[in-house]
Coordinates of C-alpha atoms in Angstrom, one line a residue:
M67 CA 32.8 80.5 135.0
R68 CA 36.1 81.0 136.1
G69 CA 35.3 84.5 137.7
E70 CA 32.7 82.8 139.6
A71 CA 34.8 80.4 141.5
E72 CA 36.6 83.3 142.9
R73 CA 33.8 85.0 144.0
V74 CA 33.3 81.3 145.5
A75 CA 36.1 81.5 146.9
R76 CA 36.9 85.4 148.9
L77 CA 32.5 84.5 150.0
L78 CA 34.5 81.3 151.5
G79 CA 36.7 83.5 153.8
A80 CA 39.3 81.2 155.9
W81 CA 36.9 78.2 155.3
R82 CA 39.3 75.3 156.3
T83 CA 39.1 74.0 159.8
D84 CA 40.1 71.4 161.7
Q85 CA 38.3 68.8 160.3
P86 CA 39.0 67.3 157.3
V87 CA 39.5 69.7 153.8
R88 CA 36.0 67.9 151.8
T89 CA 33.7 68.0 155.0
A90 CA 35.0 71.4 155.6
L91 CA 34.3 72.6 152.0
R92 CA 30.8 70.9 152.5
D93 CA 30.2 73.2 155.5
A94 CA 31.2 76.2 154.2
L95 CA 29.6 75.5 150.6
A96 CA 26.6 74.7 152.7
E97 CA 26.2 77.8 154.8
L98 CA 27.0 80.2 151.5
V99 CA 23.6 78.3 150.3
D100 CA 21.6 78.8 153.7
G101 CA 22.5 82.3 153.8
A102 CA 21.5 82.9 150.3
H103 CA 25.0 84.0 149.6
L104 CA 24.7 81.1 147.0
P105 CA 20.6 82.8 145.7
P106 CA 18.4 79.5 144.3
G107 CA 19.3 78.7 140.7
W108 CA 22.6 80.2 141.2
R109 CA 25.2 77.9 138.7
M110 CA 27.4 76.4 141.2
P111 CA 31.5 76.7 139.3
G112 CA 32.7 74.0 137.1
Q113 CA 34.7 71.6 139.3
R114 CA 38.2 72.2 138.0
D115 CA 38.0 75.7 139.0
L116 CA 36.6 76.4 142.2
A117 CA 39.7 73.5 143.2
E118 CA 42.6 75.7 141.6
A119 CA 40.3 78.7 142.8
L120 CA 41.0 77.3 146.7
G121 CA 43.6 74.7 146.1
V122 CA 42.8 72.1 146.3
A123 CA 42.7 68.8 144.4
R124 CA 39.7 68.4 142.0
G125 CA 38.3 65.4 143.8
T126 CA 37.2 66.9 146.8
V127 CA 35.5 70.0 145.7
A128 CA 33.8 66.8 143.7
R129 CA 33.0 65.0 147.2
A130 CA 32.1 68.3 148.9
Y131 CA 29.8 68.5 146.1
A132 CA 27.8 65.8 146.0
D133 CA 27.5 65.5 149.6
L134 CA 26.1 68.8 149.3
V135 CA 23.1 67.3 146.2
A136 CA 22.6 64.3 148.4
D137 CA 21.4 66.6 151.0
G138 CA 19.1 69.1 148.6
R139 CA 21.4 71.6 148.6
L140 CA 22.8 71.8 144.7
T141 CA 20.9 69.5 141.6
P142 CA 22.6 68.8 139.0
R143 CA 21.6 68.9 135.0
H144 CA 22.7 67.0 132.5
G145 CA 24.8 68.5 130.2
S146 CA 24.4 72.1 131.9
G147 CA 26.5 71.8 135.6
T148 CA 25.0 71.5 139.1
Y149 CA 23.1 74.8 140.8
V150 CA 21.4 75.3 143.3
R151 CA 18.2 74.2 144.8
G152 CA 18.6 76.1 147.5
A153 CA 18.9 76.7 152.2
R154 CA 17.7 73.4 154.6
G155 CA 16.7 76.1 156.8
A156 CA 17.6 79.5 156.9
A157 CA 20.7 81.4 158.9
R158 CA 20.0 82.7 162.3
P159 CA 21.6 86.4 162.6
G160 CA 24.7 86.6 164.1
E161 CA 25.8 82.8 163.1
G162 CA 29.1 82.2 160.9
R163 CA 32.2 83.4 159.5
L164 CA 30.3 86.1 157.1
T165 CA 29.4 88.5 159.5
S166 CA 32.0 89.8 161.1
F167 CA 35.0 88.6 162.6
D168 CA 33.7 88.3 165.8
G169 CA 37.5 88.0 168.0
A170 CA 38.1 84.4 167.1
R171 CA 41.4 85.4 165.3
P172 CA 42.6 88.3 165.4
V173 CA 42.7 89.9 162.5
V174 CA 44.8 92.4 160.3
D175 CA 43.3 94.0 158.3
L176 CA 45.0 95.1 154.9
S177 CA 41.6 94.9 152.6
S178 CA 41.6 99.0 152.8
G179 CA 43.6 101.8 152.4
A180 CA 42.4 104.6 154.8
L181 CA 44.9 106.2 156.7
P182 CA 44.2 106.8 160.2
G183 CA 43.4 111.2 160.8
S184 CA 44.7 114.6 160.9
D185 CA 45.3 115.6 164.7
L186 CA 43.4 118.8 162.8
V187 CA 40.1 117.0 163.3
A188 CA 40.4 117.0 166.8
D189 CA 41.6 121.3 166.6
V190 CA 39.0 121.6 165.0
M191 CA 35.9 120.5 167.2
P192 CA 36.1 123.1 169.7
E193 CA 34.9 126.3 166.9
V194 CA 32.5 123.2 165.7
G195 CA 30.7 123.1 168.6
R196 CA 30.4 127.1 168.7
L197 CA 29.2 127.3 164.5
L198 CA 26.9 124.8 165.8
R199 CA 24.3 126.9 168.6
D200 CA 23.9 129.1 165.9
H201 CA 22.0 126.6 164.0
L202 CA 20.7 124.7 165.9
R203 CA 17.7 126.9 165.8
G204 CA 17.2 125.1 162.3
P205 CA 16.1 121.7 161.6
G206 CA 19.0 121.0 160.4
Y207 CA 18.0 119.5 157.6
H208 CA 20.1 120.4 154.3
P209 CA 19.6 117.9 151.3
A210 CA 21.5 119.2 149.0
G211 CA 24.1 120.2 151.9
L212 CA 25.2 123.2 154.1
P213 CA 24.3 126.2 152.0
E214 CA 28.2 128.1 153.5
L215 CA 30.1 125.0 152.7
R216 CA 28.6 124.5 149.0
Q217 CA 29.8 127.8 148.5
A218 CA 32.9 127.3 149.6
L219 CA 33.1 124.7 147.6
A220 CA 32.3 126.6 144.6
A221 CA 34.4 129.3 145.1
D222 CA 37.2 126.3 145.5
F223 CA 36.0 125.1 141.5
T224 CA 35.8 128.2 140.2
R225 CA 39.8 129.4 141.4
R226 CA 40.9 126.4 139.4
G227 CA 39.2 127.7 136.5
V228 CA 36.0 126.0 136.5
P229 CA 33.3 128.5 137.2
T230 CA 31.4 127.0 139.8
R231 CA 27.3 128.5 142.0
E232 CA 26.3 126.6 144.5
D233 CA 23.2 125.6 143.4
E234 CA 26.2 123.0 141.0
V235 CA 27.0 121.3 144.5
V236 CA 25.6 118.4 145.9
I237 CA 26.6 117.4 149.7
T238 CA 27.0 113.8 150.1
A239 CA 28.1 111.2 153.2
G240 CA 31.5 110.9 151.1
S241 CA 32.7 109.8 148.0
Q242 CA 30.6 105.8 148.6
Q243 CA 27.4 107.5 148.6
A244 CA 28.0 110.2 145.9
V245 CA 28.8 107.0 143.8
W246 CA 25.8 105.6 144.7
L247 CA 23.5 108.8 144.7
I248 CA 25.1 109.1 140.6
A249 CA 24.7 104.9 139.8
T250 CA 20.7 105.2 141.4
A251 CA 19.6 108.7 139.6
L252 CA 21.5 108.3 136.4
T253 CA 22.0 104.2 135.7
G254 CA 19.3 101.8 136.0
P255 CA 18.4 99.2 133.9
G256 CA 19.1 99.5 130.1
T257 CA 22.2 101.3 130.7
L258 CA 25.6 100.3 130.4
T259 CA 28.3 101.9 131.9
L260 CA 31.9 101.8 131.8
V261 CA 34.5 101.4 134.3
E262 CA 38.1 101.0 134.6
D263 CA 39.7 97.8 134.9
P264 CA 41.4 97.8 137.1
S265 CA 38.0 100.1 139.4
Y266 CA 36.8 101.2 142.6
R267 CA 35.1 98.7 143.9
G268 CA 32.9 100.7 145.2
A269 CA 31.6 101.9 142.5
L270 CA 31.7 98.3 140.9
E271 CA 29.3 97.8 143.9
A272 CA 27.2 100.7 143.0
F273 CA 26.5 100.2 139.5
A274 CA 25.5 96.3 139.5
G275 CA 23.2 97.6 141.8
A276 CA 21.6 99.5 140.4
G277 CA 21.1 97.1 137.8
G278 CA 22.0 98.6 134.8
R279 CA 25.4 96.4 132.5
V280 CA 28.8 97.6 133.8
Q281 CA 31.2 97.0 131.2
G282 CA 35.2 97.3 132.2
V283 CA 37.2 99.2 130.0
R284 CA 41.3 98.1 130.2
F285 CA 43.2 100.6 132.6
T286 CA 47.3 100.6 132.7
S287 CA 50.1 101.7 133.7
A288 CA 49.1 104.7 131.3
G289 CA 45.9 105.0 131.7
L290 CA 42.6 103.7 130.0
D291 CA 42.9 101.9 126.8
L292 CA 41.0 104.8 124.6
D293 CA 41.1 102.7 121.0
L294 CA 39.1 99.5 123.9
L295 CA 36.8 103.2 124.6
A296 CA 36.6 104.4 121.1
R297 CA 34.6 100.6 120.3
A298 CA 32.4 100.8 123.6
G299 CA 32.2 104.0 124.1
A300 CA 29.3 104.0 120.6
G301 CA 26.7 102.2 122.8
A302 CA 27.6 102.8 127.0
D303 CA 25.4 105.7 128.1
L304 CA 27.7 106.5 131.5
L305 CA 31.5 106.4 131.8
Y306 CA 33.2 106.8 135.5
V307 CA 36.6 107.3 135.8
Q308 CA 39.8 108.7 138.5
T309 CA 41.7 110.3 135.9
A310 CA 43.6 112.6 139.2
L311 CA 44.8 109.3 141.1
H312 CA 43.2 105.1 140.2
N313 CA 42.1 103.5 142.6
P314 CA 43.6 100.4 143.1
T315 CA 46.9 101.0 140.6
G316 CA 48.1 104.8 142.1
V317 CA 47.9 105.8 138.5
H318 CA 47.6 109.3 137.8
T319 CA 46.7 109.9 134.0
P320 CA 48.8 112.2 132.5
G321 CA 47.1 115.6 130.8
P322 CA 47.0 114.8 127.0
R323 CA 45.3 111.3 127.8
R324 CA 43.0 113.3 129.9
R325 CA 42.2 115.6 127.0
A326 CA 42.0 113.1 124.7
L327 CA 39.9 111.3 126.9
G328 CA 37.0 114.0 127.2
E329 CA 37.3 114.9 123.8
L330 CA 36.3 110.9 122.8
A331 CA 33.8 111.6 126.1
A332 CA 32.2 114.7 124.0
R333 CA 32.7 112.0 120.6
H334 CA 30.5 109.6 122.0
G335 CA 27.7 112.0 124.3
L336 CA 28.8 109.9 127.6
L337 CA 28.1 111.4 130.8
V338 CA 31.4 111.0 133.0
V339 CA 32.1 111.4 136.0
D340 CA 34.7 111.7 137.2
D341 CA 36.5 110.4 140.8
Q342 CA 38.7 112.5 142.0
S343 CA 38.6 111.3 146.1
Q344 CA 42.2 110.0 146.1
A345 CA 43.4 114.0 144.0
D346 CA 45.2 114.5 147.3
L347 CA 46.7 111.9 147.7
G348 CA 49.9 112.5 146.1
W349 CA 53.4 111.9 146.3
H350 CA 55.7 114.7 144.5
R351 CA 53.5 117.4 144.5
S352 CA 52.2 119.7 146.2
Q353 CA 48.8 120.7 144.9
P354 CA 45.9 118.0 144.3
L355 CA 46.3 115.7 141.5
P356 CA 44.6 117.4 138.2
G357 CA 41.5 115.6 136.8
L358 CA 39.7 116.1 133.6
D359 CA 38.2 120.0 134.8
Q360 CA 39.5 121.5 132.2
H361 CA 39.5 118.5 130.1
T362 CA 35.3 117.6 129.8
D363 CA 32.3 119.7 129.2
P364 CA 31.4 121.1 132.5
A365 CA 27.6 120.0 131.4
G366 CA 28.9 116.2 130.4
L367 CA 30.8 116.0 133.9
L368 CA 30.3 115.2 137.3
T369 CA 32.8 115.3 139.6
V370 CA 33.6 113.8 142.9
G371 CA 35.4 114.3 145.5
T372 CA 35.8 114.5 149.4
L373 CA 37.4 115.4 152.6
S374 CA 37.2 111.3 153.9
K375 CA 40.8 110.4 152.4
L376 CA 43.0 113.9 153.7
F377 CA 41.7 114.5 156.4
W378 CA 39.4 111.0 157.9
G379 CA 37.2 108.4 157.5
G380 CA 34.5 109.1 160.6
I381 CA 34.2 113.0 158.6
R382 CA 32.3 112.2 156.5
V383 CA 31.6 114.8 154.2
G384 CA 32.3 114.6 150.3
W385 CA 30.2 116.5 147.1
V386 CA 29.2 116.1 143.5
R387 CA 30.0 119.1 141.2
G388 CA 27.9 119.3 137.9
P389 CA 25.5 120.7 135.7
R390 CA 22.3 122.1 137.7
E391 CA 20.0 119.9 136.6
L392 CA 21.8 116.1 137.3
V393 CA 22.8 118.1 140.6
G394 CA 19.2 118.3 141.5
R395 CA 17.7 115.1 140.7
L396 CA 20.6 113.9 143.2
V397 CA 19.7 116.0 145.7
E398 CA 16.2 114.3 145.1
V399 CA 17.6 110.6 145.6
R400 CA 19.6 111.9 148.6
R401 CA 16.4 113.7 150.1
A402 CA 15.0 109.6 150.2
V403 CA 18.3 108.2 152.4
D404 CA 18.6 110.4 154.4
L405 CA 18.0 114.1 154.3
G406 CA 21.4 115.2 154.2
S407 CA 24.5 114.7 155.9
P408 CA 25.1 115.7 159.6
V409 CA 25.8 119.7 161.0
A410 CA 28.3 118.5 163.0
D411 CA 30.7 116.7 160.6
Q412 CA 29.6 119.8 157.7
L413 CA 30.7 122.3 159.9
A414 CA 33.9 120.4 160.9
A415 CA 34.7 120.4 157.2
L416 CA 34.2 124.4 156.2
L417 CA 36.8 124.9 158.7
L418 CA 39.8 122.4 157.8
L419 CA 39.3 123.2 154.0
P420 CA 41.4 126.7 154.4
R421 CA 44.0 124.1 156.0
A422 CA 44.3 121.9 153.3
A423 CA 47.7 122.7 151.6
E424 CA 48.7 122.3 155.5
Q425 CA 47.2 118.2 155.6
R426 CA 48.4 117.9 151.8
E427 CA 52.1 118.0 153.0
H428 CA 51.9 116.1 155.7
R429 CA 49.7 113.7 154.1
R430 CA 52.8 113.3 151.1
A431 CA 55.5 112.9 154.2
F432 CA 53.7 110.5 155.7
L433 CA 52.6 108.7 153.3
L434 CA 56.4 108.6 150.9
R435 CA 58.0 107.9 154.3
Q436 CA 55.8 104.8 155.2
A437 CA 55.8 103.1 151.0
A438 CA 59.6 103.4 150.9
D439 CA 59.9 101.0 153.9
T440 CA 57.4 98.8 153.0
E441 CA 58.4 98.7 149.7
E442 CA 62.1 97.9 151.1
V443 CA 60.8 95.0 153.1
L444 CA 58.6 93.6 150.9
R445 CA 62.2 94.1 148.0
A446 CA 63.9 92.0 151.0
T447 CA 61.1 88.6 151.7
L448 CA 59.1 88.3 148.9
P449 CA 61.0 89.1 146.3
H450 CA 59.9 87.1 143.1
W451 CA 55.8 90.8 143.7
R452 CA 55.8 93.2 141.4
W453 CA 54.7 96.8 141.1
Q454 CA 54.8 99.7 139.3
P455 CA 55.8 103.2 141.7
P456 CA 52.5 104.8 142.1
A457 CA 52.1 108.9 142.1
G458 CA 50.3 108.3 145.3
G459 CA 47.2 106.9 147.2
S460 CA 47.8 104.5 150.3
G461 CA 48.5 100.8 148.2
L462 CA 50.8 99.4 146.2
W463 CA 48.9 97.2 143.3
I464 CA 50.9 94.7 143.0
D465 CA 51.8 91.1 141.0
T466 CA 52.6 88.4 142.8
G467 CA 53.5 85.4 140.1
G468 CA 50.4 83.7 141.1
N469 CA 46.8 82.9 142.3
A470 CA 45.6 86.0 144.6
V471 CA 43.4 84.5 145.2
R472 CA 44.1 81.6 146.8
L473 CA 46.1 83.6 148.8
S474 CA 44.2 85.5 150.1
G475 CA 42.1 83.3 151.5
R476 CA 45.4 81.0 152.8
A477 CA 46.0 84.3 154.4
L478 CA 42.8 84.7 156.2
E479 CA 43.3 81.6 157.8
R480 CA 46.5 82.9 159.5
G481 CA 44.6 86.4 160.2
L482 CA 45.5 88.5 157.5
R483 CA 42.2 90.1 155.7
L484 CA 43.9 91.0 151.8
T485 CA 41.9 92.3 148.6
P486 CA 42.7 90.1 145.8
G487 CA 42.7 91.6 142.1
P488 CA 39.2 90.4 141.3
A489 CA 37.3 92.1 143.5
F490 CA 38.5 95.5 142.2
S491 CA 37.5 94.3 138.2
P492 CA 33.7 93.8 137.0
H493 CA 35.0 90.7 134.9
H494 CA 36.8 88.9 138.0
S495 CA 39.6 89.2 135.8
H496 CA 43.7 90.4 138.0
D497 CA 43.5 86.9 139.8
R498 CA 46.9 87.5 140.3
Y499 CA 46.7 91.2 141.8
V500 CA 46.4 92.3 145.6
R501 CA 46.4 96.1 146.6
L502 CA 48.1 96.2 149.8
P503 CA 48.3 99.0 151.5
V504 CA 51.9 101.1 153.0
W505 CA 51.2 103.0 155.3
L506 CA 50.9 100.0 158.6
P507 CA 53.9 100.5 161.1
H508 CA 57.4 98.8 159.9
S509 CA 57.3 95.5 162.5
T510 CA 52.8 95.5 160.7
V511 CA 54.7 95.4 157.6
L512 CA 57.9 92.8 158.6
D513 CA 55.3 90.2 160.0
V514 CA 52.7 90.4 157.0
A515 CA 55.3 89.8 154.6
R516 CA 57.5 87.3 156.3
T517 CA 53.6 85.7 157.2
L518 CA 52.5 86.3 153.1
A519 CA 56.0 83.7 152.5
G520 CA 55.4 81.3 153.8
L521 CA 51.8 80.7 152.5
C522 CA 52.4 81.5 149.2
A523 CA 54.7 78.6 148.4
P524 CA 52.8 74.9 147.0
R525 CA 50.3 73.5 149.6
E526 CA 50.1 70.0 150.2
E527 CA 46.1 68.9 150.7

């Protein structure tokens, strides 16, 4: 139940108020129940586990549970635990901490690695307007994507040594939708999806939401644990990996291990999804970091990519490259969602693709400079924190040496939103870790580090 305790701690967020701790915790848990964030029939974490995750005395949790039992929100079952009974009243939309951070306190958002946009996006917009006129004669619906953009991406894959036709590419609204389409179309009840542990949290949500089983395989500084994969692969249907550049750790899987991974997947008949969304964010090379393209049978490989990381998150253009029949299944699911990405975004992508090398070099220099500054501040301010130097990406995967879930809750009370390690794990592990962005201005990094240093000391009730 430790993982469930950490999940509840994350849902609670900044639950402490100027009320007594017992009262604040009781009210915060009641809000989760009333909002159906803890649904009827759900087993509550053990008192000791939740107390440890929140950094409070066990008696505080016991008294909060007793209050919620007394008012009908929880019910105890002898020898089994405490369960959610249901809400006393429906939560009103817009009410409570879980809907938004609505200005009650300023929040520095450290939970995302999204980078600021490139000026190149603004540069191409006048030309987008000119090209758009030609498209206004049609209905504007392209479920598989704008033909000329699919052709450009197919040509790019072919130049990289992966012969690709237009009908082997589908354009999506960013890589998040790409992964969601794959999860929805190709997994579900009765299937088993293997993922790295830790992994991209958007992918974990997508595969879990599809209704199938999701199992993590240990991921290290050398890449996926292939011995564990060999044992887990026999009963699995799909494998989701990020071999080019891993989120959240920033690890690039070396060539020999990518080759061995491809051979192992083929031996087990696994469909492999290689999410290369971060491939353009390498810190030490000017070309995209390579993935599984040269090491896996194209008939069993779906490659995910995006322009959002390289140019700007506001350009919602991603893609999936794969076998024509699987791409066709993704397109059919896409038709039921939004009939295709905005034409203007796709035209912007078409104009930005030839400038990818220029932008990649800009990103590389920017991230190297900012990362060096961030690491210098962290070493001086939080010397007990540890991390492996990443191959790229926009964040550091940091071992805090303590309970990062509890730290994130305290940080939110001080206006800092962190994402602790369990959010990146299908098994709620990595509770000592946080992912911290490296691209923030020096003054912000310094203020954040000083605040976190003050929060790392034990807190008395």
